[in-house]
Short mmCIF file of C-alpha atoms and ligand atoms in Angstrom, two decimals:
data_model
loop_
_atom_site.label_atom_id
_atom_site.label_comp_id
_atom_site.label_asym_id
_atom_site.label_seq_id
_atom_site.Cartn_x
_atom_site.Cartn_y
_atom_site.Cartn_z
CA MET A 516 17.61 -13.65 -50.84
CA THR A 517 16.32 -10.08 -50.78
CA LYS A 518 17.63 -6.42 -51.03
CA ARG A 519 17.27 -4.32 -48.06
CA ALA A 520 18.72 -0.57 -47.63
CA TYR A 521 20.47 0.32 -44.14
CA LYS A 522 20.31 3.87 -43.41
CA GLU A 523 22.42 5.60 -41.06
CA ARG A 524 23.60 9.12 -40.34
CA LEU A 525 27.10 10.32 -41.91
CA TYR A 526 29.12 12.91 -40.69
CA PRO A 527 31.60 14.05 -43.57
CA THR A 528 34.97 15.42 -42.75
CA PRO A 529 35.13 19.08 -43.94
CA GLU A 530 37.14 17.63 -47.36
CA GLN A 531 34.66 15.01 -47.59
CA ALA A 532 31.76 17.67 -47.23
CA VAL A 533 33.50 19.75 -50.41
CA LEU A 534 33.88 16.76 -52.19
CA LEU A 535 30.08 15.59 -51.44
CA ALA A 536 29.05 19.11 -52.59
CA LYS A 537 30.82 19.06 -55.79
CA SER A 538 29.60 15.39 -56.37
CA PHE A 539 25.77 16.79 -55.67
CA GLY A 540 26.31 19.48 -57.93
CA SER A 541 28.05 17.68 -60.75
CA ALA A 542 25.13 14.80 -60.67
CA ARG A 543 22.48 17.49 -60.77
CA PHE A 544 24.13 19.16 -63.30
CA VAL A 545 24.25 16.06 -65.88
CA TRP A 546 20.84 15.04 -64.79
CA ASN A 547 19.35 18.59 -65.46
CA ASN A 548 21.34 19.06 -68.69
CA THR A 549 20.44 15.61 -70.24
CA LEU A 550 17.04 15.68 -69.28
CA ALA A 551 16.39 19.30 -71.14
CA TYR A 552 18.07 17.93 -74.11
CA ARG A 553 15.82 14.56 -74.10
CA THR A 554 13.05 16.88 -73.60
CA GLU A 555 14.01 19.35 -76.80
CA VAL A 556 14.66 16.35 -78.91
CA TYR A 557 11.30 15.05 -78.38
CA GLN A 558 9.57 18.05 -78.94
CA GLN A 559 11.27 19.06 -81.72
CA ARG A 560 11.50 15.44 -83.41
CA GLU A 561 9.49 13.41 -81.43
CA GLU A 562 12.28 11.09 -80.71
CA SER A 563 13.46 9.66 -77.52
CA VAL A 564 17.18 9.66 -76.66
CA SER A 565 18.78 6.09 -76.21
CA HIS A 566 20.88 5.48 -73.01
CA SER A 567 23.87 5.10 -75.16
CA ALA A 568 23.55 8.05 -77.04
CA ALA A 569 23.11 9.87 -73.55
CA GLU A 570 26.44 8.22 -72.41
CA ARG A 571 28.28 9.47 -75.37
CA ARG A 572 26.68 12.83 -74.95
CA LEU A 573 28.16 12.62 -71.38
CA VAL A 574 31.65 12.36 -72.85
CA ALA A 575 31.56 15.62 -74.82
CA LEU A 576 29.77 17.14 -71.64
CA LYS A 577 32.94 16.40 -69.73
CA ALA A 578 34.89 17.65 -72.50
CA GLU A 579 33.04 20.99 -72.46
CA TYR A 580 32.81 21.32 -68.56
CA PRO A 581 36.38 20.42 -67.17
CA TRP A 582 35.04 20.36 -63.84
CA LEU A 583 32.89 17.24 -64.21
CA LYS A 584 35.91 15.44 -63.98
CA ASP A 585 36.86 16.35 -60.31
CA VAL A 586 34.21 13.69 -59.18
CA SER A 587 33.87 10.08 -59.89
CA SER A 588 32.74 9.35 -63.29
CA VAL A 589 30.70 6.34 -61.93
CA ILE A 590 28.39 8.80 -59.94
CA LEU A 591 27.29 10.61 -63.24
CA GLN A 592 27.03 7.53 -65.31
CA GLN A 593 24.77 6.22 -62.66
CA THR A 594 22.84 9.47 -62.44
CA LEU A 595 22.12 8.60 -66.25
CA ARG A 596 21.02 5.05 -65.38
CA ASP A 597 18.65 6.57 -62.83
CA GLN A 598 17.16 8.87 -65.21
CA LYS A 599 17.07 5.91 -67.77
CA ALA A 600 14.89 3.97 -64.82
CA ALA A 601 12.60 7.01 -64.30
CA LEU A 602 11.72 7.40 -68.15
CA ASP A 603 11.10 3.65 -68.20
CA ASN A 604 8.76 4.01 -65.24
CA PHE A 605 6.94 6.89 -66.77
CA LEU A 606 6.67 5.26 -70.24
CA ASN A 607 5.18 2.18 -68.39
CA PRO A 608 1.56 2.66 -68.08
CA LYS A 609 0.84 0.29 -65.19
CA LEU A 610 3.23 2.69 -62.87
CA LYS A 611 1.18 6.02 -63.53
CA ALA A 612 4.76 7.63 -62.87
CA ARG A 613 5.34 11.27 -63.78
CA TYR A 614 7.89 12.69 -66.19
CA PRO A 615 11.06 12.77 -64.39
CA ARG A 616 11.44 16.47 -63.07
CA PHE A 617 14.60 18.94 -62.79
CA LYS A 618 16.67 18.84 -59.82
CA ARG A 619 16.71 21.68 -57.28
CA LYS A 620 19.94 23.06 -55.41
CA ASP A 621 17.56 23.69 -52.61
CA ARG A 622 16.14 20.17 -52.14
CA ARG A 623 17.50 17.10 -51.09
CA GLN A 624 20.66 15.88 -52.64
CA SER A 625 21.86 12.37 -53.33
CA ILE A 626 24.17 10.38 -55.63
CA ARG A 627 24.54 6.71 -55.91
CA LEU A 628 27.58 4.81 -55.69
CA THR A 629 28.18 1.32 -57.12
CA LYS A 630 30.88 -0.85 -56.39
CA ALA A 631 33.43 0.55 -58.83
CA ALA A 632 33.28 3.86 -56.72
CA PHE A 633 33.52 2.76 -52.97
CA ARG A 634 35.13 0.04 -50.89
CA TYR A 635 33.94 -1.76 -47.86
CA ARG A 636 36.45 -3.25 -45.64
CA HIS A 637 35.72 -4.40 -42.18
CA GLY A 638 32.90 -2.46 -41.63
CA GLU A 639 34.23 0.56 -42.88
CA ILE A 640 33.55 2.58 -46.39
CA THR A 641 35.84 4.94 -48.56
CA ILE A 642 34.64 6.37 -51.35
CA ALA A 643 36.38 7.17 -54.71
CA LYS A 644 38.73 10.49 -54.51
CA SER A 645 38.52 10.45 -50.95
CA SER A 646 41.50 8.94 -49.05
CA GLU A 647 39.43 8.96 -45.50
CA LEU A 648 36.97 6.65 -44.10
CA LEU A 649 33.43 7.85 -44.15
CA PRO A 650 32.41 8.48 -40.88
CA ILE A 651 29.49 6.98 -40.14
CA ARG A 652 27.34 6.23 -36.71
CA TRP A 653 26.40 2.69 -37.22
CA SER A 654 23.09 1.58 -35.52
CA ARG A 655 23.89 -1.80 -36.62
CA PRO A 656 26.45 -3.92 -38.32
CA LEU A 657 25.75 -4.38 -42.08
CA PRO A 658 24.79 -8.37 -43.07
CA CYS A 659 27.75 -8.31 -46.11
CA ALA A 660 29.18 -5.80 -48.25
CA PRO A 661 26.90 -3.74 -49.89
CA SER A 662 25.95 -3.68 -53.65
CA SER A 663 25.26 0.16 -53.84
CA ILE A 664 25.41 2.87 -51.69
CA THR A 665 23.40 6.34 -51.73
CA LEU A 666 24.87 9.36 -50.07
CA SER A 667 22.46 11.97 -49.21
CA ARG A 668 21.86 15.63 -47.81
CA ASP A 669 18.67 16.76 -46.58
CA ARG A 670 17.26 19.81 -46.63
CA ALA A 671 17.77 20.31 -43.11
CA GLY A 672 21.59 19.99 -43.95
CA ARG A 673 21.84 16.42 -42.40
CA TYR A 674 23.94 13.78 -44.34
CA PHE A 675 23.01 10.02 -44.54
CA ILE A 676 24.28 6.90 -46.27
CA SER A 677 21.83 4.24 -47.45
CA CYS A 678 23.51 0.57 -47.95
CA LEU A 679 21.63 -1.55 -50.20
CA CYS A 680 22.70 -5.51 -48.89
CA GLU A 681 21.71 -8.86 -49.88
CA PHE A 682 19.87 -10.61 -46.83
CA SER A 683 18.01 -13.39 -45.93
CA PRO A 684 14.80 -12.58 -43.90
CA GLU A 685 13.61 -14.81 -41.08
CA ALA A 686 10.21 -15.84 -41.17
CA LEU A 687 8.69 -15.54 -37.59
CA SER A 688 6.74 -18.53 -35.95
CA VAL A 689 3.47 -18.75 -36.93
CA SER A 690 0.65 -16.88 -34.88
CA PRO A 691 -2.88 -18.02 -34.60
CA LYS A 692 -4.11 -14.31 -34.96
CA THR A 693 -5.81 -12.35 -37.58
CA VAL A 694 -6.47 -8.72 -37.62
CA GLY A 695 -8.21 -6.17 -39.86
CA ILE A 696 -6.94 -2.68 -39.72
CA ASP A 697 -8.99 0.54 -40.59
CA LEU A 698 -6.76 3.66 -41.61
CA GLY A 699 -8.27 6.87 -39.85
CA LEU A 700 -7.55 10.42 -39.44
CA THR A 701 -8.42 10.76 -35.62
CA ASP A 702 -6.40 7.70 -35.20
CA LEU A 703 -3.54 6.33 -37.43
CA PHE A 704 -5.38 3.01 -37.47
CA ILE A 705 -7.80 0.96 -35.67
CA THR A 706 -7.74 -2.95 -35.36
CA SER A 707 -10.54 -5.17 -35.51
CA ARG A 708 -9.71 -6.02 -31.96
CA GLY A 709 -10.93 -2.66 -30.89
CA GLU A 710 -7.37 -1.08 -30.30
CA LYS A 711 -6.71 2.38 -31.29
CA SER A 712 -3.49 3.67 -32.11
CA GLY A 713 -3.95 7.38 -31.35
CA ASN A 714 -2.31 9.79 -34.05
CA PRO A 715 0.81 11.35 -33.01
CA ARG A 716 -0.42 14.15 -34.99
CA HIS A 717 3.24 15.77 -34.99
CA LEU A 718 2.08 18.37 -37.79
CA LYS A 719 -0.40 19.77 -35.15
CA ARG A 720 1.84 19.68 -32.18
CA TYR A 721 4.82 21.68 -34.06
CA GLU A 722 2.41 23.59 -36.23
CA ALA A 723 2.37 26.69 -33.92
CA ARG A 724 6.40 26.43 -34.17
CA LEU A 725 6.29 26.14 -37.78
CA VAL A 726 4.00 28.79 -38.45
CA TYR A 727 6.34 30.96 -36.33
CA ARG A 728 9.52 30.16 -37.97
CA GLN A 729 7.54 30.52 -41.31
CA ARG A 730 6.51 33.82 -40.32
CA ARG A 731 10.10 35.10 -39.35
CA LEU A 732 11.30 33.51 -42.95
CA ALA A 733 8.98 35.62 -44.79
CA LYS A 734 10.60 38.72 -43.07
CA LYS A 735 13.88 37.99 -43.78
CA GLN A 736 15.45 39.66 -46.76
CA LYS A 737 16.08 37.59 -49.82
CA GLY A 738 19.54 36.60 -50.11
CA SER A 739 20.56 37.65 -46.99
CA LYS A 740 22.38 35.39 -44.15
CA ASN A 741 19.53 35.74 -41.90
CA ARG A 742 17.33 34.30 -44.39
CA ALA A 743 19.18 31.25 -45.22
CA LYS A 744 19.56 30.64 -41.11
CA ALA A 745 15.72 30.81 -40.85
CA THR A 746 15.20 28.38 -44.14
CA GLN A 747 17.55 25.99 -42.39
CA GLN A 748 15.25 26.45 -38.83
CA VAL A 749 12.14 25.79 -41.20
CA ALA A 750 13.73 22.68 -42.67
CA ARG A 751 15.08 21.12 -39.38
CA LEU A 752 11.46 21.42 -37.74
CA HIS A 753 10.31 19.63 -41.04
CA ALA A 754 12.66 16.98 -40.82
CA LYS A 755 11.95 16.52 -37.07
CA ILE A 756 8.27 15.88 -37.97
CA ALA A 757 9.08 13.53 -40.72
CA ASP A 758 11.48 11.52 -38.18
CA CYS A 759 9.00 11.35 -35.35
CA ARG A 760 6.06 10.28 -37.88
CA ARG A 761 7.99 7.71 -39.50
CA ASP A 762 9.35 6.05 -36.03
CA ALA A 763 5.68 5.92 -34.72
CA ILE A 764 4.87 4.18 -38.31
CA HIS A 765 7.60 1.70 -37.61
CA LYS A 766 6.86 0.88 -34.19
CA ALA A 767 3.08 0.05 -35.20
CA THR A 768 3.90 -1.72 -38.08
CA ARG A 769 6.38 -3.91 -36.33
CA THR A 770 4.08 -4.72 -33.55
CA LEU A 771 0.92 -5.67 -35.93
CA VAL A 772 3.05 -7.93 -38.08
CA ASN A 773 4.81 -9.89 -35.04
CA GLU A 774 1.27 -10.30 -33.41
CA ASN A 775 -0.85 -11.61 -36.42
CA GLN A 776 -0.58 -14.32 -38.90
CA VAL A 777 -2.92 -12.65 -41.63
CA LEU A 778 -3.44 -8.80 -41.78
CA CYS A 779 -6.17 -7.22 -43.54
CA VAL A 780 -6.24 -3.78 -44.82
CA GLU A 781 -8.19 -1.49 -47.11
CA SER A 782 -6.40 -1.00 -50.44
CA LEU A 783 -5.96 2.69 -50.75
CA ASN A 784 -6.23 4.97 -53.72
CA ILE A 785 -3.92 7.63 -52.27
CA THR A 786 -3.49 9.81 -55.64
CA GLY A 787 -7.24 9.92 -55.80
CA MET A 788 -7.62 11.18 -52.29
CA VAL A 789 -4.96 13.56 -52.14
CA LYS A 790 -6.66 15.53 -54.93
CA ASN A 791 -9.23 16.52 -52.37
CA ARG A 792 -7.49 19.14 -50.50
CA HIS A 793 -9.40 18.67 -47.21
CA LEU A 794 -8.26 15.60 -46.74
CA ALA A 795 -5.17 16.02 -48.33
CA LYS A 796 -3.39 17.41 -45.41
CA ALA A 797 -4.71 14.91 -42.77
CA ILE A 798 -3.54 11.87 -44.78
CA SER A 799 0.05 12.88 -45.75
CA ASP A 800 0.25 13.87 -41.92
CA ALA A 801 -1.15 10.55 -40.80
CA GLY A 802 0.97 8.70 -43.68
CA TRP A 803 -1.21 6.08 -44.95
CA GLY A 804 0.80 5.21 -47.71
CA GLU A 805 3.93 4.91 -45.78
CA PHE A 806 1.85 2.80 -43.06
CA VAL A 807 0.68 0.23 -45.96
CA ARG A 808 4.29 0.00 -47.46
CA GLN A 809 5.82 -0.89 -44.31
CA LEU A 810 3.23 -3.63 -43.45
CA GLU A 811 3.90 -5.03 -47.03
CA TYR A 812 7.51 -5.41 -46.79
CA LYS A 813 7.55 -6.67 -43.21
CA ALA A 814 4.52 -9.05 -43.47
CA ASP A 815 6.64 -10.43 -46.78
CA TRP A 816 9.72 -10.97 -44.84
CA ALA A 817 8.21 -12.43 -41.78
CA GLY A 818 6.16 -14.82 -43.60
CA ARG A 819 2.93 -13.33 -42.74
CA GLN A 820 -0.15 -12.62 -45.13
CA LEU A 821 -1.52 -9.16 -46.10
CA VAL A 822 -4.63 -8.95 -47.57
CA LYS A 823 -5.68 -6.03 -49.22
CA VAL A 824 -9.70 -5.44 -49.42
CA SER A 825 -11.35 -3.33 -51.82
CA GLN A 826 -11.71 0.10 -51.02
CA TRP A 827 -14.92 0.21 -52.25
CA LEU A 828 -16.25 -2.13 -49.48
CA PRO A 829 -18.92 -0.43 -47.63
CA SER A 830 -16.91 -1.20 -44.27
CA SER A 831 -18.40 1.98 -42.39
CA LYS A 832 -21.89 1.64 -43.21
CA THR A 833 -22.38 -2.17 -42.72
CA CYS A 834 -23.06 -3.81 -39.16
CA HIS A 835 -20.63 -6.23 -38.32
CA HIS A 836 -23.07 -8.32 -36.09
CA CYS A 837 -25.76 -8.94 -38.66
CA SER A 838 -24.92 -7.30 -41.92
CA HIS A 839 -27.54 -4.59 -42.21
CA ARG A 840 -26.61 -1.51 -44.06
CA VAL A 841 -27.26 2.13 -43.44
CA ASP A 842 -27.80 4.35 -46.40
CA LYS A 843 -26.16 7.34 -45.09
CA LEU A 844 -23.24 7.83 -42.28
CA PRO A 845 -21.83 11.21 -42.38
CA LEU A 846 -17.99 11.28 -41.70
CA SER A 847 -18.60 13.40 -38.33
CA GLN A 848 -20.76 10.41 -36.81
CA ARG A 849 -18.62 8.19 -34.95
CA HIS A 850 -21.12 5.89 -33.16
CA TRP A 851 -24.51 4.55 -34.67
CA HIS A 852 -26.90 2.26 -33.38
CA CYS A 853 -27.84 -0.74 -35.85
CA ASP A 854 -31.67 -0.92 -36.74
CA GLY A 855 -31.33 -4.65 -37.83
CA CYS A 856 -29.87 -5.92 -34.43
CA GLY A 857 -30.01 -2.95 -32.17
CA HIS A 858 -26.12 -3.10 -31.13
CA ALA A 859 -24.22 0.23 -30.58
CA ILE A 860 -21.84 0.35 -33.38
CA ASP A 861 -18.46 2.14 -32.92
CA ARG A 862 -17.87 3.23 -36.75
CA ASP A 863 -14.10 2.55 -36.99
CA ILE A 864 -13.75 -0.67 -34.99
CA ASN A 865 -16.87 -1.92 -36.91
CA ALA A 866 -14.84 -0.89 -40.34
CA ALA A 867 -11.84 -2.94 -38.92
CA ARG A 868 -13.90 -6.03 -38.17
CA ASN A 869 -15.60 -6.04 -41.73
CA ILE A 870 -12.19 -5.18 -43.12
CA ARG A 871 -11.01 -8.33 -41.57
CA THR A 872 -14.11 -10.45 -42.35
CA ALA A 873 -14.01 -9.58 -45.97
CA GLY A 874 -10.18 -10.46 -46.38
CA LEU A 875 -10.51 -13.76 -44.56
CA ALA A 876 -13.69 -14.27 -47.00
CA GLY A 877 -11.02 -13.59 -49.93
CA LEU A 878 -8.35 -15.92 -48.53
CA ALA A 879 -10.96 -18.45 -48.19
CA CYS A 880 -11.96 -18.23 -51.86
CA GLY A 881 -8.12 -18.30 -52.99
CA ALA A 882 -7.32 -14.23 -53.55
CA THR A 883 -3.39 -14.32 -52.82
CA GLY A 884 -2.04 -12.36 -49.96
CA ALA A 885 -0.88 -9.10 -52.33
CA GLY A 886 -4.48 -9.46 -54.16
CA THR A 887 -7.56 -7.94 -53.79
CA ALA A 888 -10.57 -9.39 -52.04
CA ALA A 889 -14.15 -7.81 -51.60
ZN1 ZN B 835 -26.71 -4.98 -36.62
#
């Protein structure tokens, strides 16, 4: 058994929208107030505030700010639990997580409800303090009652519900195929079989529109209704771009996992790469991190093997026919001729083939699926 989130669009009634706005606001207030207190205590006395101390403090906060009682207390308690988890992640040197940040009103808002704060019956959900069913547009039925739900509103003003459910993944029947995957910029990915995905480059296509909208936004007067409207239009455009990108990645990773038993991919050091400003925009546009994340869980559920190959493998510079290695290969050079065997080499396909070879070699000498083979 494993847990999976099912995310759907939510269309709250006007009353529910008010309740949600209050809940988002209260959760944000509790998060920020507690985080500020924790930070202050640490700076003054170098002590950390325990979770139970934070919970006791919440009772005092509710007495001081009675409007916090308008929303389900489960939500506020959950906010504290989430903050504790964020702090635990920060203190875990392995995760390299950053210190939790203050939540802002103009960003995505979300609240998490555990079982005590919602009811699931006959495929319908009601939440505490609201008598009406949540109007959800289900794209598929849930496999079981969710253990928790997250309600959110994005910057474009759209509402979502994400339901966490237990489910048992079904392994796909074994495929004889193995593939090496090279992540690129012109193409999102290239396989060792020579398939090039093309890159949806949504940001590029929408960029003109975005630039235009952002320029219009900059001219609006602060605090005006027109500015709020223009902000919303920009946010909608961003949301649209993100949706298309995620969609394209979902389709691609699904096909790759369905077709191949073993998938070899380069392990990525995204944080390192994103520090390089030039590459940064292209990488976040291409969504490498999301691509590998999806491959990982889809492979896991399907009983496929994902092998991560060291990012230091000279996959582009080594000829996959004869292993001859060139010293220099500028990024702009997409094709080269191998001095060792005379083959004409396509840079990306060659890299994908080397990644496949290295991955399979790693498997043969006993590296695990998630491990690093070089
Ligand atoms: Zn060669």
